[in-house]
CSV table of C-alpha atoms in Angstrom, one decimal:
chain,number,residue,atom,x,y,z
A,70,MET,CA,0.0,0.0,0.0
A,71,LYS,CA,1.2,3.5,-0.8
A,72,LYS,CA,2.2,5.3,2.3
A,73,HIS,CA,0.5,8.6,3.2
A,74,ALA,CA,2.2,11.1,5.4
A,75,PHE,CA,-0.3,12.5,7.9
A,76,ILE,CA,0.0,16.3,8.2
A,77,PRO,CA,-2.1,18.1,10.9
A,78,ALA,CA,-4.7,20.4,9.3
A,79,GLY,CA,-3.4,23.3,11.4
A,80,PHE,CA,0.0,23.2,9.7
A,81,LEU,CA,-1.5,22.9,6.2
A,82,ALA,CA,-3.7,25.9,7.1
A,83,LEU,CA,-0.6,27.9,8.1
A,84,ALA,CA,1.2,27.0,4.9
A,85,ALA,CA,-1.8,28.1,2.9
A,86,LEU,CA,-1.9,31.4,4.7
A,87,CYS,CA,1.7,32.1,3.9
A,88,SER,CA,1.0,31.6,0.2
A,89,LEU,CA,-1.6,34.4,0.1
A,90,PRO,CA,0.0,37.6,-1.5
A,91,PHE,CA,-1.7,40.0,0.9
A,92,PHE,CA,-0.9,38.0,4.0
A,93,SER,CA,2.8,37.5,3.1
A,94,CYS,CA,5.0,35.9,5.8
A,95,LYS,CA,8.0,37.8,4.6
A,96,LYS,CA,7.9,41.5,5.7
A,97,LYS,CA,11.3,43.3,5.4
A,98,GLU,CA,10.3,45.8,8.1
A,99,ALA,CA,9.4,43.2,10.7
A,100,PRO,CA,12.1,42.5,13.3
A,101,LYS,CA,13.4,39.0,13.6
A,102,THR,CA,11.8,37.0,16.4
A,103,ALA,CA,11.9,33.5,17.7
A,104,ALA,CA,9.9,30.9,15.8
A,105,ALA,CA,6.2,30.9,16.8
A,106,ASP,CA,4.9,28.2,19.0
A,107,PRO,CA,2.4,26.2,16.8
A,108,PHE,CA,0.2,25.8,19.8
A,109,GLU,CA,0.1,29.6,20.5
A,110,LEU,CA,-0.7,30.6,16.9
A,111,GLU,CA,-3.9,32.6,16.5
A,112,ILE,CA,-5.5,33.3,13.1
A,113,SER,CA,-8.2,36.0,12.7
A,114,ASP,CA,-11.7,35.1,11.6
A,115,GLU,CA,-11.0,37.0,8.4
A,116,LYS,CA,-8.0,34.9,7.6
A,117,LYS,CA,-9.7,31.7,8.5
A,118,SER,CA,-12.5,32.4,6.0
A,119,LEU,CA,-9.8,32.4,3.2
A,120,ILE,CA,-8.5,29.0,4.2
A,121,SER,CA,-10.2,25.8,3.3
A,122,THR,CA,-9.4,23.1,5.8
A,123,PRO,CA,-8.4,19.9,4.0
A,124,SER,CA,-10.1,16.7,4.9
A,125,TRP,CA,-8.2,13.8,6.4
A,126,HIS,CA,-6.2,11.3,4.5
A,127,PRO,CA,-5.7,7.6,5.0
A,128,SER,CA,-2.9,6.9,7.5
A,129,GLU,CA,-0.8,3.8,8.2
A,130,LYS,CA,0.0,5.3,11.6
A,131,LYS,CA,-2.7,5.1,14.3
A,132,ILE,CA,-3.3,6.9,17.5
A,133,CYS,CA,-5.3,4.6,19.9
A,134,VAL,CA,-7.8,6.4,22.1
A,135,VAL,CA,-9.2,4.3,25.0
A,136,PHE,CA,-12.4,5.6,26.6
A,137,GLY,CA,-12.7,4.3,30.1
A,138,TYR,CA,-14.7,5.0,33.3
A,139,GLY,CA,-16.7,8.3,33.2
A,140,TYR,CA,-16.1,8.8,29.5
A,141,ASN,CA,-17.4,5.6,28.0
A,142,GLU,CA,-21.1,6.3,27.5
A,143,LYS,CA,-22.0,5.5,23.9
A,144,HIS,CA,-23.5,8.8,22.8
A,145,TYR,CA,-20.7,10.8,24.6
A,146,VAL,CA,-18.0,8.8,22.8
A,147,GLN,CA,-19.7,9.3,19.5
A,148,ALA,CA,-20.0,13.0,20.0
A,149,VAL,CA,-16.3,13.3,20.8
A,150,LEU,CA,-15.3,11.2,17.8
A,151,ASP,CA,-17.6,13.1,15.5
A,152,SER,CA,-15.8,16.3,16.4
A,153,LEU,CA,-12.4,14.8,15.6
A,154,SER,CA,-13.2,12.5,12.6
A,155,SER,CA,-13.4,15.2,10.0
A,156,LYS,CA,-9.8,16.3,10.8
A,157,TYR,CA,-8.1,13.0,11.5
A,158,GLY,CA,-10.4,10.2,10.2
A,159,ILE,CA,-11.4,7.1,12.1
A,160,ASP,CA,-9.6,3.7,11.7
A,161,ASP,CA,-12.3,1.4,10.4
A,162,GLY,CA,-9.9,-1.6,10.0
A,163,SER,CA,-9.5,-1.0,6.2
A,164,GLN,CA,-6.4,0.2,4.4
A,165,GLU,CA,-8.1,3.5,3.7
A,166,GLY,CA,-8.8,4.1,7.4
A,167,GLY,CA,-8.0,7.3,9.3
A,168,LEU,CA,-5.6,8.1,12.1
A,169,ILE,CA,-7.8,7.6,15.3
A,170,PHE,CA,-8.3,4.0,16.5
A,171,PRO,CA,-11.0,4.2,19.3
A,172,LEU,CA,-11.6,1.6,21.9
A,173,VAL,CA,-14.4,1.8,24.5
A,174,TYR,CA,-14.0,0.0,27.9
A,175,PRO,CA,-15.5,-2.4,28.6
A,176,ASP,CA,-17.6,-2.8,25.5
A,177,ASP,CA,-14.7,-3.4,23.1
A,178,PHE,CA,-12.7,-5.6,25.5
A,179,PRO,CA,-13.3,-9.4,25.5
A,180,LEU,CA,-14.5,-10.5,29.0
A,181,GLU,CA,-14.2,-6.8,30.0
A,182,ARG,CA,-10.5,-7.2,30.6
A,183,ILE,CA,-8.3,-4.2,30.0
A,184,SER,CA,-5.4,-6.7,29.8
A,185,ARG,CA,-6.6,-7.4,26.2
A,186,LEU,CA,-5.4,-4.0,25.1
A,187,PRO,CA,-2.2,-5.3,23.4
A,188,SER,CA,-4.1,-7.9,21.4
A,189,LEU,CA,-6.7,-5.3,20.3
A,190,VAL,CA,-4.0,-3.0,19.2
A,191,GLY,CA,-2.6,-6.0,17.2
A,192,GLU,CA,0.0,-5.2,14.6
A,193,ARG,CA,-1.1,-1.6,14.1
A,194,ASP,CA,1.8,0.9,13.8
A,195,LEU,CA,0.9,3.2,16.6
A,196,ALA,CA,1.9,6.9,16.7
A,197,GLY,CA,0.5,7.2,20.2
A,198,LEU,CA,-1.8,5.9,22.9
A,199,ILE,CA,-4.3,8.1,24.9
A,200,VAL,CA,-6.2,6.6,27.8
A,201,ILE,CA,-9.1,8.4,29.3
A,202,GLY,CA,-10.6,7.2,32.6
A,203,ALA,CA,-8.2,4.2,32.8
A,204,PRO,CA,-9.7,1.3,34.7
A,205,GLU,CA,-7.8,-0.7,37.3
A,206,ASN,CA,-4.7,-2.6,35.9
A,207,THR,CA,-4.4,-0.4,32.8
A,208,ASN,CA,-0.8,0.1,33.8
A,209,TYR,CA,-0.1,-3.6,33.4
A,210,ALA,CA,-1.6,-3.6,29.9
A,211,ILE,CA,0.6,-0.6,28.9
A,212,ALA,CA,3.6,-2.4,30.5
A,213,ARG,CA,2.9,-5.4,28.2
A,214,LEU,CA,3.0,-3.1,25.2
A,215,GLU,CA,6.4,-1.8,26.5
A,216,ASP,CA,7.6,-5.4,26.9
A,217,GLU,CA,7.2,-6.0,23.2
A,218,TYR,CA,9.9,-3.4,22.5
A,219,SER,CA,12.1,-4.4,25.4
A,220,SER,CA,12.3,-7.9,23.9
A,221,GLN,CA,13.7,-6.2,20.8
A,222,GLU,CA,16.2,-4.2,22.9
A,223,SER,CA,14.5,-0.9,22.0
A,224,MET,CA,12.4,1.7,23.8
A,225,MET,CA,8.7,2.1,23.0
A,226,PRO,CA,8.8,4.7,20.3
A,227,TYR,CA,5.4,6.3,20.7
A,228,PRO,CA,4.0,8.6,23.5
A,229,VAL,CA,1.4,7.5,26.1
A,230,TYR,CA,-0.9,10.1,27.7
A,231,ALA,CA,-3.3,9.3,30.5
A,232,PHE,CA,-6.2,11.5,31.4
A,233,PHE,CA,-8.4,11.2,34.6
A,234,PRO,CA,-7.4,7.6,35.4
A,235,GLN,CA,-8.9,5.4,38.1
A,236,ASP,CA,-5.9,3.0,37.9
A,237,ASP,CA,-3.3,2.7,40.6
A,238,VAL,CA,-1.5,6.1,40.9
A,239,GLN,CA,2.1,4.8,41.0
A,240,GLY,CA,1.4,2.2,38.3
A,241,ILE,CA,-0.1,4.7,35.8
A,242,GLU,CA,2.7,7.2,36.5
A,243,ALA,CA,5.3,4.6,35.7
A,244,THR,CA,3.8,3.6,32.4
A,245,ALA,CA,2.5,6.9,31.0
A,246,ASN,CA,4.5,9.9,29.8
A,247,PHE,CA,2.2,12.0,31.9
A,248,VAL,CA,-1.0,11.7,33.9
A,249,VAL,CA,-3.7,14.4,34.2
A,250,ASP,CA,-6.4,14.4,36.9
A,251,ARG,CA,-9.2,16.6,37.9
A,252,ALA,CA,-8.5,18.6,41.1
A,253,LEU,CA,-10.7,16.4,43.3
A,254,GLU,CA,-9.7,14.8,46.5
A,255,GLY,CA,-8.8,11.2,45.8
A,256,SER,CA,-9.3,11.5,42.0
A,257,GLY,CA,-7.5,8.8,40.1
A,258,SER,CA,-6.4,6.9,43.3
A,259,SER,CA,-9.7,5.5,44.6
A,260,GLU,CA,-11.3,2.4,43.2
A,261,ASP,CA,-14.6,2.5,45.0
A,262,ASP,CA,-17.9,3.1,43.2
A,263,THR,CA,-18.5,6.5,45.0
A,264,ASN,CA,-15.4,8.0,43.4
A,265,LYS,CA,-16.4,6.6,40.0
A,266,GLU,CA,-19.8,8.3,40.3
A,267,GLU,CA,-18.0,11.6,41.2
A,268,VAL,CA,-15.8,11.4,38.1
A,269,VAL,CA,-18.9,10.8,35.9
A,270,GLN,CA,-20.5,14.0,37.3
A,271,THR,CA,-17.4,16.1,36.9
A,272,GLN,CA,-16.1,15.1,33.5
A,273,VAL,CA,-14.5,17.9,31.5
A,274,LYS,CA,-16.9,19.6,29.2
A,275,ASP,CA,-14.4,20.2,26.4
A,276,LEU,CA,-12.6,16.8,26.2
A,277,GLU,CA,-12.6,16.9,22.4
A,278,LYS,CA,-10.5,20.1,22.5
A,279,ILE,CA,-8.0,18.5,24.9
A,280,LEU,CA,-7.9,15.4,22.7
A,281,ASP,CA,-7.4,17.4,19.6
A,282,SER,CA,-4.4,19.2,21.2
A,283,ALA,CA,-3.0,15.9,22.5
A,284,ILE,CA,-3.2,14.3,19.1
A,285,GLU,CA,-1.5,17.4,17.5
A,286,TYR,CA,1.2,17.2,20.1
A,287,MET,CA,1.8,13.5,19.4
A,288,LEU,CA,2.1,14.2,15.7
A,289,LEU,CA,4.4,17.1,16.3
A,290,THR,CA,6.8,15.5,18.7
A,291,GLN,CA,6.7,12.0,17.2
A,292,ALA,CA,8.3,10.6,20.5
A,293,PRO,CA,7.5,10.1,24.2
A,294,LEU,CA,7.8,13.2,26.4
A,295,PRO,CA,10.6,12.9,28.9
A,296,ALA,CA,9.8,13.3,32.6
A,297,ASP,CA,11.9,16.4,33.2
A,298,GLU,CA,11.4,19.9,34.4
A,299,ASP,CA,10.0,21.0,31.0
A,300,LEU,CA,7.2,18.4,31.1
A,301,ILE,CA,4.7,20.7,32.9
A,302,PHE,CA,5.0,23.2,30.1
A,303,HIS,CA,4.2,20.6,27.5
A,304,VAL,CA,1.2,19.4,29.5
A,305,SER,CA,0.0,23.1,30.0
A,306,ARG,CA,-0.1,23.5,26.2
A,307,ILE,CA,-2.0,20.3,25.8
A,308,VAL,CA,-4.8,21.0,28.3
A,309,GLY,CA,-5.1,24.6,27.1
A,310,LYS,CA,-5.6,28.1,28.6
A,311,ASN,CA,-8.9,27.3,30.2
A,312,TYR,CA,-7.3,25.2,32.9
A,313,LYS,CA,-4.9,25.9,35.8
A,314,LEU,CA,-2.3,23.1,36.0
A,315,SER,CA,-0.4,22.0,39.1
A,316,ARG,CA,1.6,19.1,40.2
A,317,TYR,CA,0.0,16.1,41.9
A,318,VAL,CA,0.9,15.8,45.6
A,319,ASP,CA,0.8,12.5,47.4
A,320,ALA,CA,-1.5,12.8,50.4
A,321,GLU,CA,0.6,10.4,52.6
A,322,SER,CA,4.1,11.4,51.7
A,323,GLY,CA,3.6,15.0,50.7
A,324,LEU,CA,5.9,14.4,47.7
A,325,GLN,CA,5.2,16.0,44.3
A,326,SER,CA,5.0,13.8,41.2
A,327,ILE,CA,7.2,14.7,38.3
A,328,ASN,CA,4.8,13.5,35.6
A,329,HIS,CA,1.3,13.6,37.4
A,330,PHE,CA,-0.7,16.8,37.3
A,331,VAL,CA,-4.1,18.1,38.3
A,332,ILE,CA,-6.2,20.7,36.5
A,333,GLU,CA,-8.8,23.2,37.6
A,334,GLU,CA,-11.1,25.3,35.5
A,335,LYS,CA,-10.1,29.0,35.6
């Protein structure tokens, strides 16, 4: 099959903008500045009207998005996918499928076991994995995916982002590039039904925007995000300006996590 390079619509739109004669990107009188952050670019409504956003193209690479607890209701998932499908396309199992490969827990998992994640991913060439509302033991499923590369003496080449998990805190921190929780007491660390009800009632209203940004970031970086002092800035860009981001603090030890964060609406 002929390979198709997947290029985010945002970057194509920017290229199209620069080609317009009266919106030239080369102005002699403009002072030289640092390259613009692609996630900080803002285009006026007038300019947007001059740019036709291209539709998605078939992609050999896939980004697997797992919808778990609190985010797995059928109509909710469909609404989120509808908002993203025109830009990225949905993987329908055919050679002409799009970028996003969605899985809903527990509906798409045999025997309702999250451990089946590696077999469901199969031989797909992943560009990233995003898990929302991760159920218990998701970290073991991700670790099994990592083991496939360890056996080949190589590191897992694609990023893993976890949003609002209900899996073991330390386990999901160890297997994901970063973890994002709602700023709720016990969020992401409790496994009782009360906490699950709380997460359902407080799910983020603009998940599709966060997902869109996360997918763009995966396509831009094309690699896992390292757990260093710059990680918080990467995650801030992904969750967007509508949220205040802070580090997760363990209630017992008082220690801050390097790759686990909580968000609050501004």
